[in-house]
Coordinates of C-alpha atoms in Angstrom, one line a residue:
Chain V
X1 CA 89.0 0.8 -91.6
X2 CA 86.7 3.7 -92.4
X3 CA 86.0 6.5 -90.4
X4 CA 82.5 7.1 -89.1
X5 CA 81.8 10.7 -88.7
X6 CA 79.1 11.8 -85.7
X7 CA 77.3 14.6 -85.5
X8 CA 75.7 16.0 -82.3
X9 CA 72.9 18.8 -82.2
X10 CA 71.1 20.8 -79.8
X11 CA 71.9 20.1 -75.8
X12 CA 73.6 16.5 -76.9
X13 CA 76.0 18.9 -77.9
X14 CA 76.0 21.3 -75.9
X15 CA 76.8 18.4 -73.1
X16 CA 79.6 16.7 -75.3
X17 CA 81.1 20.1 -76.1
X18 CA 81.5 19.4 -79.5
X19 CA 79.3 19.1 -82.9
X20 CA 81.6 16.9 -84.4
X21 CA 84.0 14.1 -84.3
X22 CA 85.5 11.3 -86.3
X23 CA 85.9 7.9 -84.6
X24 CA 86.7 4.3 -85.6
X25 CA 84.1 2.8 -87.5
X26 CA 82.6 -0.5 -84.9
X27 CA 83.2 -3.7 -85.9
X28 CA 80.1 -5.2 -88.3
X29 CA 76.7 -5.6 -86.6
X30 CA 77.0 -2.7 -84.0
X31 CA 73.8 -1.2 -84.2
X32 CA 73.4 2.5 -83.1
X33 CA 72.0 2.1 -79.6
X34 CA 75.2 0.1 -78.9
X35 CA 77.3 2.9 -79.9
X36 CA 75.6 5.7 -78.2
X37 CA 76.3 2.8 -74.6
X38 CA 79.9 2.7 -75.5
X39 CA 80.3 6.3 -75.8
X40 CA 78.0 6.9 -72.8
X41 CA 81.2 5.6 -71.3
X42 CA 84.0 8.0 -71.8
X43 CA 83.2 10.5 -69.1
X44 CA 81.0 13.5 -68.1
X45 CA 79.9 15.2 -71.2
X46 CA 79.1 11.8 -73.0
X47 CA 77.5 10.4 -70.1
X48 CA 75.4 13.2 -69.4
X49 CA 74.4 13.6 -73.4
X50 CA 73.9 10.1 -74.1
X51 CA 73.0 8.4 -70.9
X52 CA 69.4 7.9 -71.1
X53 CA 68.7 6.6 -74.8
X54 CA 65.0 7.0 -74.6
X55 CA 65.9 10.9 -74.7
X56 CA 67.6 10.8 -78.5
X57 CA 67.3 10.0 -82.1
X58 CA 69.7 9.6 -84.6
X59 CA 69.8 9.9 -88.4
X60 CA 72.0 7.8 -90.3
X61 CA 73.6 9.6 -93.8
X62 CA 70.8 12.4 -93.0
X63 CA 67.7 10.1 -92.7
X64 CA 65.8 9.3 -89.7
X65 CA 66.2 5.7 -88.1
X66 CA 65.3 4.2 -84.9
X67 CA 68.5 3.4 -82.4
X68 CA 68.4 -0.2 -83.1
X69 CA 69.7 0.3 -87.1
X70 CA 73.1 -1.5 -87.7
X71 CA 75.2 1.3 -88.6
X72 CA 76.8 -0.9 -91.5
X73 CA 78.2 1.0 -93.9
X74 CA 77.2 4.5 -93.2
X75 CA 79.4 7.5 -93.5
X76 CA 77.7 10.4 -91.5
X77 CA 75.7 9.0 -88.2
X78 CA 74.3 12.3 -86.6
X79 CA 72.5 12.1 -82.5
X80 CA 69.9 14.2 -81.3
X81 CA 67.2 15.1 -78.9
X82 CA 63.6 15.0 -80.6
X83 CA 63.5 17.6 -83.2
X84 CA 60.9 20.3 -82.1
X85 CA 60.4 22.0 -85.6
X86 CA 60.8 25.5 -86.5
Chain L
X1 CA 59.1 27.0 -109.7
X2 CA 59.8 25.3 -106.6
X3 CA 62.4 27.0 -104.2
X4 CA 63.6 26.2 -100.6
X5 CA 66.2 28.3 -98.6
X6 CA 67.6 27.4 -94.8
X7 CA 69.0 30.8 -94.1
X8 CA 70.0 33.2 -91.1
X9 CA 69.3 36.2 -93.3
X10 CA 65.9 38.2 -93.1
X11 CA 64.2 37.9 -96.4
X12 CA 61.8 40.1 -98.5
X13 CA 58.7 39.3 -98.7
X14 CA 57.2 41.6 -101.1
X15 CA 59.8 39.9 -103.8
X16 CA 59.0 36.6 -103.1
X17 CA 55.3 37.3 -103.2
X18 CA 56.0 39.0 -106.7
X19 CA 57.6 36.2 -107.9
X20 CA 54.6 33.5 -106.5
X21 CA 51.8 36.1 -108.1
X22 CA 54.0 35.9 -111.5
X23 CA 53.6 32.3 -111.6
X24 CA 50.3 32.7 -113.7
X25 CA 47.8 31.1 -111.2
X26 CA 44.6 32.8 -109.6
X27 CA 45.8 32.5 -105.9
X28 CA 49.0 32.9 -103.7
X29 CA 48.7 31.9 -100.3
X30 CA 51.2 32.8 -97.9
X31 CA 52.3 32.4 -94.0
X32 CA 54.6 33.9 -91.9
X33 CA 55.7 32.9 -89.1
X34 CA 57.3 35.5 -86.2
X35 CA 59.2 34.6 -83.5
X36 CA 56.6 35.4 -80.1
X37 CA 57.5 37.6 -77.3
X38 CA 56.3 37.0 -73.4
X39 CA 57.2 35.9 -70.7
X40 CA 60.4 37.2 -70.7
X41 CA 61.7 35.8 -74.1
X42 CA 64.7 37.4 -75.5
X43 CA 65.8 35.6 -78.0
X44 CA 65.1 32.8 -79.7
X45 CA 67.9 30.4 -80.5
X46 CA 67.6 27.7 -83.8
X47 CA 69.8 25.1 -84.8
X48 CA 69.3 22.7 -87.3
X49 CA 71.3 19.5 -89.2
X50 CA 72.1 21.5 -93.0
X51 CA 72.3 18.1 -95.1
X52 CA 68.8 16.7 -93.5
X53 CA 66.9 20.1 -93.5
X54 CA 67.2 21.0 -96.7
X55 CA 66.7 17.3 -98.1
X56 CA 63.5 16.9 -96.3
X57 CA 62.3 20.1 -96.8
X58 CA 63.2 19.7 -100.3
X59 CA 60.9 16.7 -100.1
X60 CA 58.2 17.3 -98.2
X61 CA 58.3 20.5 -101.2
X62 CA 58.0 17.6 -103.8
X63 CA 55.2 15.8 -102.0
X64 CA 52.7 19.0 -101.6
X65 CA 53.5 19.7 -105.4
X66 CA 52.5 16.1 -106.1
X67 CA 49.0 16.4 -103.8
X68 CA 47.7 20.2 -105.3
X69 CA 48.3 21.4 -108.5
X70 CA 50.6 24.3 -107.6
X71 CA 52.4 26.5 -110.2
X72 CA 54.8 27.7 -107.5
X73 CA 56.0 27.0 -103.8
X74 CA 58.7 29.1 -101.8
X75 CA 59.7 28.3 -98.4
X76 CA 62.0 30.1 -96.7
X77 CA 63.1 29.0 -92.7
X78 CA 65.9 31.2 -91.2
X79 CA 67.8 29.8 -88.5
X80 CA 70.4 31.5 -85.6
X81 CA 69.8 34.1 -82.8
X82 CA 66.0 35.7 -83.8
X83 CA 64.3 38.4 -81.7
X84 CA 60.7 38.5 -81.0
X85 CA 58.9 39.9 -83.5
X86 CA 61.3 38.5 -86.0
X87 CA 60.0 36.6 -89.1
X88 CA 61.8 32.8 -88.5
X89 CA 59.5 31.1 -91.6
X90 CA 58.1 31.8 -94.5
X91 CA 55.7 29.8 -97.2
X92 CA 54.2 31.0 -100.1
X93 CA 52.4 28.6 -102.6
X94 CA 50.7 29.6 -106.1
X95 CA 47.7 27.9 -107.6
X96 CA 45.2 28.2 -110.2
X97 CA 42.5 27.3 -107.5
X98 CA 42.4 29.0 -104.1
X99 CA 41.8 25.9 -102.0
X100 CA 44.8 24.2 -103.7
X101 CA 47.0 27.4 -101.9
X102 CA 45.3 27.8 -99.0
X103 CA 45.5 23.7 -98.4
X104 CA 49.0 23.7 -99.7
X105 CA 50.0 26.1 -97.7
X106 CA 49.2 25.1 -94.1
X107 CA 50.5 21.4 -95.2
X108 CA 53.7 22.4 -96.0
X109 CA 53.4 25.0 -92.6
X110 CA 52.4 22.6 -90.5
X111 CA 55.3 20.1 -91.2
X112 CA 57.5 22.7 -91.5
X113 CA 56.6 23.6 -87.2
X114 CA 56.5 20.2 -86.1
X115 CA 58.6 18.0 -87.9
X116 CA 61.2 19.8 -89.3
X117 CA 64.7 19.3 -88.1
X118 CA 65.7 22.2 -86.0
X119 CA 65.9 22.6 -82.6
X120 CA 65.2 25.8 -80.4
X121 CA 66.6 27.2 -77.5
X122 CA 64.7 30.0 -75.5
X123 CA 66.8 32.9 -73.9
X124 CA 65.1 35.0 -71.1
X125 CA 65.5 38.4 -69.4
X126 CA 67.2 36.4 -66.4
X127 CA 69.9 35.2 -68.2
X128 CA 68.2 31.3 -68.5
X129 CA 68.3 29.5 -71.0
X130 CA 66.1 26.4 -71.8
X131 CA 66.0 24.0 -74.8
X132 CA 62.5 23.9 -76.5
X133 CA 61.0 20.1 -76.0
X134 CA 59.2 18.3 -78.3
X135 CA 55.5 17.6 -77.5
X136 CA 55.2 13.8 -77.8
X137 CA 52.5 13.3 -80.5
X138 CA 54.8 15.4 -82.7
X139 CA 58.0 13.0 -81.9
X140 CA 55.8 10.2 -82.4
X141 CA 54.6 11.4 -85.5
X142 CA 57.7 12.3 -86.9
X143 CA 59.0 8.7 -86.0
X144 CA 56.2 7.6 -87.9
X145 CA 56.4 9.4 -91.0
X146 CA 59.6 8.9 -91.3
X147 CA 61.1 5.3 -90.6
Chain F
X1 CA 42.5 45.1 -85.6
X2 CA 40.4 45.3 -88.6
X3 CA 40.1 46.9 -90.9
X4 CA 38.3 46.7 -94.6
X5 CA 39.2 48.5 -97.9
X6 CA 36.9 48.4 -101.3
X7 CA 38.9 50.0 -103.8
X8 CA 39.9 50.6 -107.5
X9 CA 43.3 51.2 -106.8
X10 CA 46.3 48.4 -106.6
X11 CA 47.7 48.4 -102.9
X12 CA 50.9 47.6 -101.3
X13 CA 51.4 43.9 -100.2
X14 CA 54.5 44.2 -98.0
X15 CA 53.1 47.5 -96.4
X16 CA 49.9 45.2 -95.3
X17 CA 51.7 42.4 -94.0
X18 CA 54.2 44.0 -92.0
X19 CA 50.8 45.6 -89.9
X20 CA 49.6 42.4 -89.7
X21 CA 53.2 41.2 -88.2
X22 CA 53.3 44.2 -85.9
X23 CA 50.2 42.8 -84.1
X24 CA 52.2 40.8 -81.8
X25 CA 50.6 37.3 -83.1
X26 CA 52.9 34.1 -83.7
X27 CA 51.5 34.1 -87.5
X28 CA 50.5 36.5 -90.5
X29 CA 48.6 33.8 -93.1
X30 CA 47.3 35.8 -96.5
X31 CA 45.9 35.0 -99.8
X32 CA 45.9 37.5 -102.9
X33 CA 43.6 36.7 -105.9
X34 CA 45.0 37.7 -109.2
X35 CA 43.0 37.9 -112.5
X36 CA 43.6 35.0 -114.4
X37 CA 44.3 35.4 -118.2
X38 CA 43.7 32.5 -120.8
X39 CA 41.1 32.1 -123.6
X40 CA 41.4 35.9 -125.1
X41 CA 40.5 37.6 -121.4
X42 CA 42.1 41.5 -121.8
X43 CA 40.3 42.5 -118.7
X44 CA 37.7 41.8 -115.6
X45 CA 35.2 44.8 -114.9
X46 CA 33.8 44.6 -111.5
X47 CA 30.8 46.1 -110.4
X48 CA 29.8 46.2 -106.7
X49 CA 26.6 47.8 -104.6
X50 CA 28.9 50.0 -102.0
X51 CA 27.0 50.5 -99.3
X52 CA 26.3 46.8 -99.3
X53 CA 29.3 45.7 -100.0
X54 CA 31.1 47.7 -97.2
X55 CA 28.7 46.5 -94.6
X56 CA 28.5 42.8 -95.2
X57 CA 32.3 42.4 -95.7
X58 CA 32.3 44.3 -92.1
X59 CA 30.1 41.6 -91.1
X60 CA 32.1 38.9 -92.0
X61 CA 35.0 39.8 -90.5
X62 CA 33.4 40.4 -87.7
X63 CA 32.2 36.8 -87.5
X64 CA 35.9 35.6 -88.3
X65 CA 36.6 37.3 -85.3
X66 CA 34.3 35.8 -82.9
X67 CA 35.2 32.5 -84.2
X68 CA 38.7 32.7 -84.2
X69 CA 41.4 34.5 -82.0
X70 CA 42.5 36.9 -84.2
X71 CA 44.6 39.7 -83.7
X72 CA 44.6 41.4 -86.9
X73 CA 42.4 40.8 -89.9
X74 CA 42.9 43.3 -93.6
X75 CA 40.5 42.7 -96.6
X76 CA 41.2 44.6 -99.6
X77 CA 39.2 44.4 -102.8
X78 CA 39.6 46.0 -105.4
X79 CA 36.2 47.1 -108.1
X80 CA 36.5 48.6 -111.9
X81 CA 38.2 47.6 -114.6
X82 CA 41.8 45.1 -114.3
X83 CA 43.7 43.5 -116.6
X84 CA 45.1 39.6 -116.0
X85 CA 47.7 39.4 -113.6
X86 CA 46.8 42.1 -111.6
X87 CA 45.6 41.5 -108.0
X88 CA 41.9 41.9 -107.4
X89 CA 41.7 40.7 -103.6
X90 CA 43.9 40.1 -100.5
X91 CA 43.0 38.6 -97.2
X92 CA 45.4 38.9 -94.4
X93 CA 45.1 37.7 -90.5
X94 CA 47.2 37.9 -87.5
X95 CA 46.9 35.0 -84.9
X96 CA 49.1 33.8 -82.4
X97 CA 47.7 30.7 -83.3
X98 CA 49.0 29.2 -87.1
X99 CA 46.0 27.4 -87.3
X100 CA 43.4 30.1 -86.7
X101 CA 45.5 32.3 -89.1
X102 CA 45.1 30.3 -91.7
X103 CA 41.2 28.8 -91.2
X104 CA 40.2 32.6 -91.0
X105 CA 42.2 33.3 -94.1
X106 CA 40.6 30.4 -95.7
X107 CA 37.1 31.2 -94.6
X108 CA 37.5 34.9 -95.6
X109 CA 38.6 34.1 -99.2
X110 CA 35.9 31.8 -99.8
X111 CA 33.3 34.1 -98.6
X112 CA 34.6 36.9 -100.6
X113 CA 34.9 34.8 -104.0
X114 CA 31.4 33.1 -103.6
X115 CA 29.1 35.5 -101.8
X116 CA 30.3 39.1 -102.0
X117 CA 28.3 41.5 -103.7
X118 CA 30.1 42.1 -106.6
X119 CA 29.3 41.5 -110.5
X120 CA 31.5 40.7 -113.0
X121 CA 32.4 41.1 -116.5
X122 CA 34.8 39.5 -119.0
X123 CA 35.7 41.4 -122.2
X124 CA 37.7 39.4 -124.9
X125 CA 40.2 40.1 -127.6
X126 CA 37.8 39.9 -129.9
X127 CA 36.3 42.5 -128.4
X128 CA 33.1 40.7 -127.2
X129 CA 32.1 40.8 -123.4
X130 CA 29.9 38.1 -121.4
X131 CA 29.0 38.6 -117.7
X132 CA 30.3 35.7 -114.9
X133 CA 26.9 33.8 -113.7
X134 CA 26.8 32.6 -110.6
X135 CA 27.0 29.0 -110.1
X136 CA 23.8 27.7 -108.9
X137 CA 25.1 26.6 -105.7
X138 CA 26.7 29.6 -104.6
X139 CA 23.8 31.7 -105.4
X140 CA 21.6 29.0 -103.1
X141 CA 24.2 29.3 -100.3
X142 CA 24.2 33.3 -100.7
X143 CA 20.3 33.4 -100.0
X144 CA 20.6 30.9 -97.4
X145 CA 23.0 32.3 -95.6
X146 CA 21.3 35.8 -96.1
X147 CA 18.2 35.9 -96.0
Chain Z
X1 CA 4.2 60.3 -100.8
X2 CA 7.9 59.4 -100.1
X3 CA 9.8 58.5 -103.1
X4 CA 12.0 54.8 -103.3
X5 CA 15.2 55.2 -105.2
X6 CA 15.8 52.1 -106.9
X7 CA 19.4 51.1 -107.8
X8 CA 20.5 48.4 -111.1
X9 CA 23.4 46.4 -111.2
X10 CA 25.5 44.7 -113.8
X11 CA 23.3 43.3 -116.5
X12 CA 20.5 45.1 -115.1
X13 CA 22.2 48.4 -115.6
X14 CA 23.1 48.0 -119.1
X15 CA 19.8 46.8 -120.2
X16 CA 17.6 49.6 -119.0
X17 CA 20.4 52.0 -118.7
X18 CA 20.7 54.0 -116.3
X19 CA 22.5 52.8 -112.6
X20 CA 19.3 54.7 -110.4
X21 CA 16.4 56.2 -110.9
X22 CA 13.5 57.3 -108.2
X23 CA 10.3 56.3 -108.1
X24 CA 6.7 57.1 -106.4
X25 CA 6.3 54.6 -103.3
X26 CA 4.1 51.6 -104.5
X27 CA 0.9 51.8 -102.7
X28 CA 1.1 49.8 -99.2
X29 CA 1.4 45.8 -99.6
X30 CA 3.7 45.9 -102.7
X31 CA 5.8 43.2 -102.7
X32 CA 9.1 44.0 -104.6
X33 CA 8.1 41.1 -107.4
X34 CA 4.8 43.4 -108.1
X35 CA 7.0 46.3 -108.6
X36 CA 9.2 44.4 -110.8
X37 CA 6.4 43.1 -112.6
X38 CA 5.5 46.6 -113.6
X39 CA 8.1 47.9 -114.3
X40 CA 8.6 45.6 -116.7
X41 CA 6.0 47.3 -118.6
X42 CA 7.8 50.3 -119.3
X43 CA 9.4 49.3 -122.5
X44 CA 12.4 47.3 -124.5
X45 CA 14.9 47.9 -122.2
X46 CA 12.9 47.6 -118.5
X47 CA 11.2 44.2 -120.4
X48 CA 14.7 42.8 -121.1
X49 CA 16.2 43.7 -118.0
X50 CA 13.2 42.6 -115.6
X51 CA 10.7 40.6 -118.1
X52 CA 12.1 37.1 -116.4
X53 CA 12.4 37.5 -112.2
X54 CA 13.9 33.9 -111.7
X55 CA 17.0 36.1 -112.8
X56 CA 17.0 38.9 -110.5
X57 CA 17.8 39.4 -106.8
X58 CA 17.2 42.3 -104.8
X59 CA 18.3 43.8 -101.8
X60 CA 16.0 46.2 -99.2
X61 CA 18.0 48.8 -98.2
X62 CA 21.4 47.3 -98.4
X63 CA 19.9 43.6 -96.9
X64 CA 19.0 40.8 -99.4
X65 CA 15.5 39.9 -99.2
X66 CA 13.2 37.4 -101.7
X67 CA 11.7 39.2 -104.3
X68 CA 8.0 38.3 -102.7
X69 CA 9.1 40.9 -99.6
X70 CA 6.9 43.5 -99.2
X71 CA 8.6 47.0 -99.5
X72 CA 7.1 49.0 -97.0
X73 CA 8.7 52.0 -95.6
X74 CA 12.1 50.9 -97.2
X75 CA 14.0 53.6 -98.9
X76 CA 16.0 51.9 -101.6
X77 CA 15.4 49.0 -103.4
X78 CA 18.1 47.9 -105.5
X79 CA 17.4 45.1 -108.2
X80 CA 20.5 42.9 -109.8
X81 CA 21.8 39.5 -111.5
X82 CA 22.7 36.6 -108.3
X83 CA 26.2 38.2 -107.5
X84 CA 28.9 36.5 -108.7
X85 CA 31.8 37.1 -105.5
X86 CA 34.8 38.8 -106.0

């Protein structure tokens, strides 16, 4: 199966300690607020990054959607506080 | 002539200016934007997401050239460590008519400082550090805009 | 700062902006006019009343200034004889506020392209030459506004 | 008697050719449209340049006034076309 790259930004990363990584894509029908819970899971940095939802966004392949997209067949999903513009 | 850079590099504006007033229009509006001092601000910290800056810049670009007829649009947004007193954006739009610049302009500025996709961290004199957050109507309107 | 310049001579963009950078605002917006060429123009003659000219540009940015928070406002226009593409006017402010920048920069330009005491004259190719009227409704606004 | 320097501009210049030119005050209760009115009798060019005042603007020293503003103890009077901005 594909890989599903994920990109963090800003303190999501800063928290995760890393801006990248490449994990197993989820079975069909995961949307993305279901990934970010899974993640949330694996210890410190990821529960402190992901572990209140109403706090991110997320792009999928570089375009704005709302947590609740099915990640289908995406190649790049990137997480992210708000942006706050330049 | 429509060009759009996402660089840490200072730039020059006299050149780009030049290259706007050669565009054969009447008017060329510009903004700059500098990174502010006070209250202890030493540095000024901006990251951004490459792939989905320059594509919505790039459109958001398309849309004001499709809303005023503009002969020319330059934006230019620099991102990394920046200094107060540092430029950190630049626009510059070219028109036959005045109010076609002038309005283009602060459209494409006005995006540019609230829903672009860059994210700012503020260094102080004290050695803190805080992450920038985003006033609410500006997340909402982002979310809007774009879904 | 403020400071107001009626002149025949070019002047120096970059040298104007970085002043209006240096006055410690968040946001430098500007707008330079430049002849436009088209339908045989070779040049624009401007004629201008200086005394008058001098002190009702003064006066105007003086009421920029009270309406907006400026820190930093540079008008430069130019009189005599130019040729298309060369710059005739430029308007620069300094705000820390992007929005006030760029009203002020709007409300300067259209000020100084409607109401300003200045004539002009367009000489053709063919070597004829035809002064600019006014349009009606600028003229009306200019004795309302003035009188 | 004080004299008033009058000043021309643009088409006004060129049609009675000269830019300034002084003359004796107008007895009291002129209103600058009187003046204009006869000067206008001074020849080709003054009758070209002044001979229709729905044309002309004028300023009082340096301030725009209507042409039916008396000129008192002004000191320059200058006459031109609706100004055309920069």
């Amino acid at each position: 199966m594909a890989a599903l790259t994920i990109l963090y930004f800003a303190w999501v990363r800063e928290a995760i300690g890393r801006d990248e990584e490449k994990v197993e894509r989820p079975e069909t029908g995961t949307s993305i607020a279901e990934l970010i819970a899974k993640l949330a899971t694996r210890g410190d940095g990821y529960a402190q990054a992901l572990g209140d939802p109403e706090k991110l966004r997320a792009a999928l392949d570089q375009k704005f959607v709302p947590l609740d997209t099915i990640i289908g067949e995406a190649k790049e999903l990137a997480i992210f506080p708000p942006v706050t513009g330049g | 002539m429509s060009r759009v850079s996402i660089q840490a590099e200072d730039f020059d504006i006299a050149a780009e200016l030049a290259a706007l007033e050669a565009c054969g229009g009447g008017g060329v509006a510009s903004f700059t934007g500098i990174v502010r001092g006070g209250e202890g601000l030493t540095a000024l910290e901006l990251h951004h997401y490459p792939a989905m800056t320059m594509a919505q810049v790039g459109r958001i670009v398309e849309d004001a050239m499709a809303r005023w007829p503009l002969l020319g649009v330059r934006v230019i947004h620099r991102y990394g460590r920046l200094a107060p007193g540092e430029r950190i954006v630049f626009v510059g739009t070219a028109s036959r008519h005045r109010t076609a610049a002038l309005e283009s302009c602060a459209f494409l500025i006005d995006w540019l400082k609230s829903h672009a996709p860059f994210w700012k961290k503020e260094h102080f004199s004290d050695g803190s550090a805080r992450w920038v957050e985003a006033r609410v109507e500006d997340d909402a309107k982002a979310r809007g805009w774009l879904e």
